[in-house]
Coordinates of C-alpha atoms and ligand atoms in Angstrom, one line a residue:
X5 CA 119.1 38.6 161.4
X6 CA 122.6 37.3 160.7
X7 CA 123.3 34.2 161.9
X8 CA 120.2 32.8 161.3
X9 CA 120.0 29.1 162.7
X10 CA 118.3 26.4 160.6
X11 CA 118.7 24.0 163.3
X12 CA 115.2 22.7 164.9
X13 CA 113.6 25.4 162.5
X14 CA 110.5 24.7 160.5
X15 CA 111.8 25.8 156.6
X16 CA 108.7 26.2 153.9
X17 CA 109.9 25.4 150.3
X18 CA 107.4 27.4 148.5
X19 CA 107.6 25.7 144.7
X20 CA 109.2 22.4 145.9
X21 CA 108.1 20.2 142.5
X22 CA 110.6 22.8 140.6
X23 CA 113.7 22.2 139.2
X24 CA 115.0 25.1 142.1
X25 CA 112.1 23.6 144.9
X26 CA 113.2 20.2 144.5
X27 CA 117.3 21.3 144.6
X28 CA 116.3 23.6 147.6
X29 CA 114.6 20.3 149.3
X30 CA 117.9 18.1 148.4
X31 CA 119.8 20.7 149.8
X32 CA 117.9 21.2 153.0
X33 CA 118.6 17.4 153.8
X34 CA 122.2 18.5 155.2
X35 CA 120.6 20.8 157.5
X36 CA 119.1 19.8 160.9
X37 CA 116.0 21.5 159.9
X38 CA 111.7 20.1 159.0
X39 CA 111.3 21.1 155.2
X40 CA 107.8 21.7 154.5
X41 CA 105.9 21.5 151.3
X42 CA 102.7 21.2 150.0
X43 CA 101.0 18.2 149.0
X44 CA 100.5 17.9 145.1
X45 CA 98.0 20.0 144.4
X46 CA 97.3 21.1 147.5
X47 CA 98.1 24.9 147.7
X48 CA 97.3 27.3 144.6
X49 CA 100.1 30.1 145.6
X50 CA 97.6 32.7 143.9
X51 CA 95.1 32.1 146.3
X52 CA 95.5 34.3 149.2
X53 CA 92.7 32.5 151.5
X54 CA 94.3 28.9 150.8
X55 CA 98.0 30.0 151.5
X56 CA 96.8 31.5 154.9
X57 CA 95.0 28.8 155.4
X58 CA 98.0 26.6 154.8
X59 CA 100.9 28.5 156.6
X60 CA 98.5 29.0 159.9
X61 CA 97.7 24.6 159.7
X62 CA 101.7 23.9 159.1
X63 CA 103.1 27.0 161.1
X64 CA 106.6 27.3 159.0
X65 CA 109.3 29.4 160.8
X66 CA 110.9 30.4 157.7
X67 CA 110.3 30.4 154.1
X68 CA 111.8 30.0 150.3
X69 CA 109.7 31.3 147.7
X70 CA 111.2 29.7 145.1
X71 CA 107.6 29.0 143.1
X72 CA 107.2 31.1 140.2
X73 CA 106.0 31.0 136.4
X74 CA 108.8 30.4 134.6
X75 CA 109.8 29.9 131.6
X76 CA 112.2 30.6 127.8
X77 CA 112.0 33.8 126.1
X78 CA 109.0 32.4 123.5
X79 CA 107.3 31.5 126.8
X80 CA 107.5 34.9 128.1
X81 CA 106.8 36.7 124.7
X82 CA 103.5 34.4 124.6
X83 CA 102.0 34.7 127.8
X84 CA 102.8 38.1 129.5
X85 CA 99.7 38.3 131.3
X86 CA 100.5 34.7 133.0
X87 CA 103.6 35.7 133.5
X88 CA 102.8 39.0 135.7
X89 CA 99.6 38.0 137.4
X90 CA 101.0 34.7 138.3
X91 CA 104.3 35.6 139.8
X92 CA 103.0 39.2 141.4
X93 CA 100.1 37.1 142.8
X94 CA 102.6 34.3 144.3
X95 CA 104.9 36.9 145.7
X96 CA 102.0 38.9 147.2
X97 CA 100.2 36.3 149.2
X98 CA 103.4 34.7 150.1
X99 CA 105.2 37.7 151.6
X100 CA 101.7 38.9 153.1
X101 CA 101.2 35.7 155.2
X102 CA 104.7 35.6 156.2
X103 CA 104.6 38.8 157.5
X104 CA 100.8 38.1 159.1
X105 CA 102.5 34.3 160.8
X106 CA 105.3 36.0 162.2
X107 CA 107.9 34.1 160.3
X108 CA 111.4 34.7 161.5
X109 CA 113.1 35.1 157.9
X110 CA 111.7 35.1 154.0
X111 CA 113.8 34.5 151.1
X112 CA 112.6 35.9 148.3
X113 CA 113.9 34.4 144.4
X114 CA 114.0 36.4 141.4
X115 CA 116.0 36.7 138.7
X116 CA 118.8 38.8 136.4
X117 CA 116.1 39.3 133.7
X118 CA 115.3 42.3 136.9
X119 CA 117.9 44.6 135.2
X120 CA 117.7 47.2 132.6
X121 CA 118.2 45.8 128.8
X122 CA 122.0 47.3 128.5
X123 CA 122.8 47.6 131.9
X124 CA 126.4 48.0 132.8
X125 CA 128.0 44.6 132.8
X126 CA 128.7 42.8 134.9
X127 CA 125.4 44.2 136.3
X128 CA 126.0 45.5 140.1
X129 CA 122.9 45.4 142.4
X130 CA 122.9 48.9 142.0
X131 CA 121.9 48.7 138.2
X132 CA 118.3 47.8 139.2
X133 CA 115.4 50.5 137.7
X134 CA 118.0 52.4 136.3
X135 CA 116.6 52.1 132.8
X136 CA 114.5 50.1 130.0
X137 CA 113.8 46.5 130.7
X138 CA 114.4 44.1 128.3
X139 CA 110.7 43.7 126.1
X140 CA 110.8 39.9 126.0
X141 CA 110.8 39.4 129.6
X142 CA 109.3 42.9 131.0
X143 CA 106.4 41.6 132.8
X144 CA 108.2 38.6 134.7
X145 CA 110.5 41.2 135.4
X146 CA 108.3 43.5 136.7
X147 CA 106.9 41.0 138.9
X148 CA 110.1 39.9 140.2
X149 CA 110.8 43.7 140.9
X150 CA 107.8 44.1 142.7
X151 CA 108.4 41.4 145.2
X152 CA 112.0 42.9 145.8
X153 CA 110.4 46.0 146.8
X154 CA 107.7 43.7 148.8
X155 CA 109.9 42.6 150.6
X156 CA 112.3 46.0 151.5
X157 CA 108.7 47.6 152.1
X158 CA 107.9 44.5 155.1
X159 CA 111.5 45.0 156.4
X160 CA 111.2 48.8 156.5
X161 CA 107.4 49.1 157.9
X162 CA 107.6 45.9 160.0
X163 CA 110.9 45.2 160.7
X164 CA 110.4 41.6 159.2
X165 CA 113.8 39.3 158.1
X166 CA 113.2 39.5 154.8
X167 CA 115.6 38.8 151.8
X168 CA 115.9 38.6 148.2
X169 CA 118.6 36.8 145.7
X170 CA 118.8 37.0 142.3
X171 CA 120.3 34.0 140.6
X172 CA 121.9 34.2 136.7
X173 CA 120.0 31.9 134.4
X174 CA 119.7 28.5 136.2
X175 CA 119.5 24.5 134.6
X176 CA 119.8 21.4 136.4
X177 CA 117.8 18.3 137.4
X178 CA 114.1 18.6 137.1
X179 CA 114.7 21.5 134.2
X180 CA 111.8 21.7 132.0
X181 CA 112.6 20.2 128.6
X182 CA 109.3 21.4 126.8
X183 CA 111.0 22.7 123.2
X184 CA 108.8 25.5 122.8
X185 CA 108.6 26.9 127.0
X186 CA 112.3 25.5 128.1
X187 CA 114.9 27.9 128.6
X188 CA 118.0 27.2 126.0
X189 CA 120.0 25.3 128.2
X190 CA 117.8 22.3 128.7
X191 CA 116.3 22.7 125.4
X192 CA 119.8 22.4 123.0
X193 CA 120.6 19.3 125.8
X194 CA 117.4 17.6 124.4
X195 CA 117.4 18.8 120.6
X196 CA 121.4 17.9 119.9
X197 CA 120.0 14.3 121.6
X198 CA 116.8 13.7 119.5
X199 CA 119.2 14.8 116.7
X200 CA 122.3 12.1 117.6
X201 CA 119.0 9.3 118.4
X202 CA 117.9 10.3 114.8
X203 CA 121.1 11.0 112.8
X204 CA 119.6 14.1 112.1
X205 CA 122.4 16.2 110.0
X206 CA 121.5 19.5 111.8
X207 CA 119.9 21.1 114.8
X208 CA 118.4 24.2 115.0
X209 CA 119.2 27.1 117.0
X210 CA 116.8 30.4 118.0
X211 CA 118.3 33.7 116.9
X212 CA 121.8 34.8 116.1
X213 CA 123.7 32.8 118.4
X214 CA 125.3 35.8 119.4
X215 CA 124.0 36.8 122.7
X216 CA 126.0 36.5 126.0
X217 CA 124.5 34.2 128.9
X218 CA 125.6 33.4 132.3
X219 CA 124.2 30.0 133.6
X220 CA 124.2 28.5 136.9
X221 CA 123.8 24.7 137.7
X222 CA 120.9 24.5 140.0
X223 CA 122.7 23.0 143.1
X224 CA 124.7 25.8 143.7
X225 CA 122.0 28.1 143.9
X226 CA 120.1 25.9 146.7
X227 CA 123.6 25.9 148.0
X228 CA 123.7 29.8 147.9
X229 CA 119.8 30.1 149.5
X230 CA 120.8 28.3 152.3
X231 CA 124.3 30.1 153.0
X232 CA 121.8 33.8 152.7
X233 CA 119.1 32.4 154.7
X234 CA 122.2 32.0 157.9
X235 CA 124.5 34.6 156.9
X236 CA 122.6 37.6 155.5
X237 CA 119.9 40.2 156.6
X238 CA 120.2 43.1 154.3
X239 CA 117.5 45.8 152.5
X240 CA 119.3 45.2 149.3
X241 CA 118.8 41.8 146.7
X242 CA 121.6 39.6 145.9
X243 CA 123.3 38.8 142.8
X244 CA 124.0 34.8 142.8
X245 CA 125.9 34.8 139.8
X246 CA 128.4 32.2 138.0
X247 CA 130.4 33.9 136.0
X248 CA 130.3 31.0 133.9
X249 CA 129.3 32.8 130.7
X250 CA 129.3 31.9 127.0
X251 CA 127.6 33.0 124.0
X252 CA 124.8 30.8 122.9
X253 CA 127.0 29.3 120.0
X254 CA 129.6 28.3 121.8
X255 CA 127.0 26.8 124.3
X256 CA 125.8 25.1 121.3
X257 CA 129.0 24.0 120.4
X258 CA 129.8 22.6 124.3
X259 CA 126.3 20.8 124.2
X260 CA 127.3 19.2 121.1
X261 CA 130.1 17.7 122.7
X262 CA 128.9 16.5 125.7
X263 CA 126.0 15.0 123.6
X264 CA 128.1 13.6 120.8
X265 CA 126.2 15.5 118.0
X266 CA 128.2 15.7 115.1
X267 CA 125.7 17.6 112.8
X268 CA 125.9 21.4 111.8
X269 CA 123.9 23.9 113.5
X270 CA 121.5 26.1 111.8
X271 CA 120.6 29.8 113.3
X272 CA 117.2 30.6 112.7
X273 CA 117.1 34.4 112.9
X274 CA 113.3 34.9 113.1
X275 CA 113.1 33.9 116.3
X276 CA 114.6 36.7 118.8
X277 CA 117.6 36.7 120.5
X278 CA 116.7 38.6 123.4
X279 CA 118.8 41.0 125.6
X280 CA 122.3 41.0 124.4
X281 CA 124.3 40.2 127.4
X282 CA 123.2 39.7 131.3
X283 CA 126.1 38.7 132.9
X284 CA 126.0 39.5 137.3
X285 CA 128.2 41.3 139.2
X286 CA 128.4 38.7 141.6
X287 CA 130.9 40.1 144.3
X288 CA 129.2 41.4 147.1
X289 CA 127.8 37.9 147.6
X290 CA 131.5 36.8 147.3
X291 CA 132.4 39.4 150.4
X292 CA 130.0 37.7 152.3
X293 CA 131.6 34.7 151.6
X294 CA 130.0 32.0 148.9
X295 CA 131.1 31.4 145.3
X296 CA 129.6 28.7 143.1
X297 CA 131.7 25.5 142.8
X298 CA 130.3 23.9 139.5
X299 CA 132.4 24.8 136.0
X300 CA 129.4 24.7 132.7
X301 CA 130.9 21.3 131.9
X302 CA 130.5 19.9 134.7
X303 CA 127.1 21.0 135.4
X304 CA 125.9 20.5 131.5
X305 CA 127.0 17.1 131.9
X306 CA 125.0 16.3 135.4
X307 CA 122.6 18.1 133.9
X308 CA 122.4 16.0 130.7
X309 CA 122.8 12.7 133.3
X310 CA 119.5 13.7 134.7
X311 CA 118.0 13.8 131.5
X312 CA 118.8 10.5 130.8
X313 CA 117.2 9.2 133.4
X314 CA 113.8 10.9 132.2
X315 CA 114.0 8.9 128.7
X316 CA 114.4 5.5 130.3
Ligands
GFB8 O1 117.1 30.8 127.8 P1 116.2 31.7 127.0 O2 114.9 31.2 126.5 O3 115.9 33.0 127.8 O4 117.0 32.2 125.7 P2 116.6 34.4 128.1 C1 118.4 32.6 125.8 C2 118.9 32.8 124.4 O5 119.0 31.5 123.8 C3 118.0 33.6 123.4 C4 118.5 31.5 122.4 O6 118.8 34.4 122.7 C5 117.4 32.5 122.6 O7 117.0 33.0 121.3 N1 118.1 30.2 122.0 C6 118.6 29.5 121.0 C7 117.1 29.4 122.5 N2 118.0 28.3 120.8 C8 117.0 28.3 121.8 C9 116.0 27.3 122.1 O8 115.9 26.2 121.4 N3 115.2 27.6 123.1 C10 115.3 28.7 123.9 N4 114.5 28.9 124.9 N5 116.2 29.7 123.6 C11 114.9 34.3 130.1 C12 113.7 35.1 130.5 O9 115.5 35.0 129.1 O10 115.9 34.2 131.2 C13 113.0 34.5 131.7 O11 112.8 35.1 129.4 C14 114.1 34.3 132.8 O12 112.0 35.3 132.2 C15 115.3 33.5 132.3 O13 114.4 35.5 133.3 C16 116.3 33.4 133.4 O14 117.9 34.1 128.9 O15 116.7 35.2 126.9

């Protein structure tokens, strides 16, 4: 349903430790609403058992799945079989016992890795299945896919409120600054900082530097899940794009800023670049009425404030 009051509503952030759980759960603060989460440790999403056994002892009205493997392009190249079982498995047992519970609207998170490899940019909702995925990322993909389609089957079948968005590639608070599973956001923030600590002369960077990505400070898109979960009831996903996009050189470049590295940067072309451009077609979200407020300065900044605060 539209219009979807969280007032007085039980709300389930599934994934809350995340760097998009733990926005969705600052987020949720504003809203006259219980957030529930699982205990550390608690709840293994994969298991169907436990996350029945969960929902029906907590009794949420409404749920985010915003738990997921995640994870940089080398993360996904490395593990595809984590990747797919992991995230079909979370999406599965989530969906299933919000359907079995009788919860009164699902929101479903994916991602724009869900479109083909050279889809038409910026890529419309429409583009989705309408060719080759990108091979880095195909099985997190796929599995992101699947619970799209989870959750149109659920809605079709069973008439349940369920919804998916699709947010551009995300950073933020809480990111995951591992060098070798991080995304390239987070990881240039910490490299061009080890390297200005050091006085390293130069800082490495994967691939070509050529590639085209959007990126999304992680706020906004808790912002954006909460403004979907009132306003919107529809069969089809939603693009929650930026349009804040820059090639990763210049990204480099605007890290080394904000950082104050002063070194050269080195492109090491073995490593891949990925799929050339993935930039969202973010206007139908922008009919219904939400845009994203942060500029990439901004956020990178905020962004490279929280990670401060990890190294003291
Ligand atoms: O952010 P990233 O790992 O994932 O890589 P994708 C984006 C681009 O940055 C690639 C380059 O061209 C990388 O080669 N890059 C340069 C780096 N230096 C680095 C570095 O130090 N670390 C990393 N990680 N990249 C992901 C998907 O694709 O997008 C996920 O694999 C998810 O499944 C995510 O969908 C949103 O943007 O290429």
């Amino acid at each position: 349903m539209t219009n979807y009051k969280l007032e007085g509503k039980r709300v389930w952030v599934a994934g809350h430790r995340g760097m998009v759980g733990s926005a969705l759960v600052r987020r949720l603060q504003s809203e006259k609403c219980t957030t529930l989460v699982a205990g550390s440790g608690e709840l293994d999403l994969r298991d169907a058992t436990a996350v029945n056994r969960w929902v029906q002892a907590n009794r949420p009205d409404a749920v985010i799945i915003a738990a997921a493997k995640v994870g940089g392009i080398m993360a996904n190249v490395s593990l595809p079989a984590d990747f797919i079982y992991d995230n079909l498995m979370i999406a599965s047992n989530v969906i299933k016992s919000a359907h079995e519970n009788k919860m009164e609207k699902v929101l479903f998170l994916g991602s724009s890795c869900i479109y083909p490899k050279f889809a038409p940019q910026p890529m419309p909702e429409s583009a989705l299945l309408t060719g080759p995925l990108e091979p880095t990322n195909e099985w997190y993909a796929v599995a992101k896919i699947a619970g799209i389609k989870l959750c149109q089957a659920f809605r079709r079948q069973h008439g349940d409120d369920m919804i998916s968005a699709m947010p551009t590639n995300l950073y933020g608070p809480g990111d995951n600054f591992d060098l070798q599973t991080s995304h390239v956001l987070p990881a240039l923030l910490r490299k061009m900082h080890i390297a200005r600590e050091a006085g390293d002369p130069t800082v490495t960077i994967w691939g070509s530097g050529t590639p085209l990505r959007e990126f999304m400070y992680v706020d906004d898109l808790a912002d954006a899940c909460v403004f979907l979960m009132k306003e919107y009831s529809g069969d089809e996903h939603v693009n929650v794009g930026s349009s804040q996009e820059v090639s990763i050189r210049g990204l480099a470049e605007l890290i080394a800023g904000i950082v104050g590295f002063k070194g050269d940067l080195v492109f090491d072309h073995t490593k891949p670049d990925g799929t050339p451009r993935k930039l969202l077609d973010g206007s139908k979200l922008a009919e219904l009425g939400w845009t994203a407020k942060h500029s990439l300065e901004d956020g990178i900044r905020k962004a490279y404030d929280a990670f401060l605060t990890t190294q003291r």
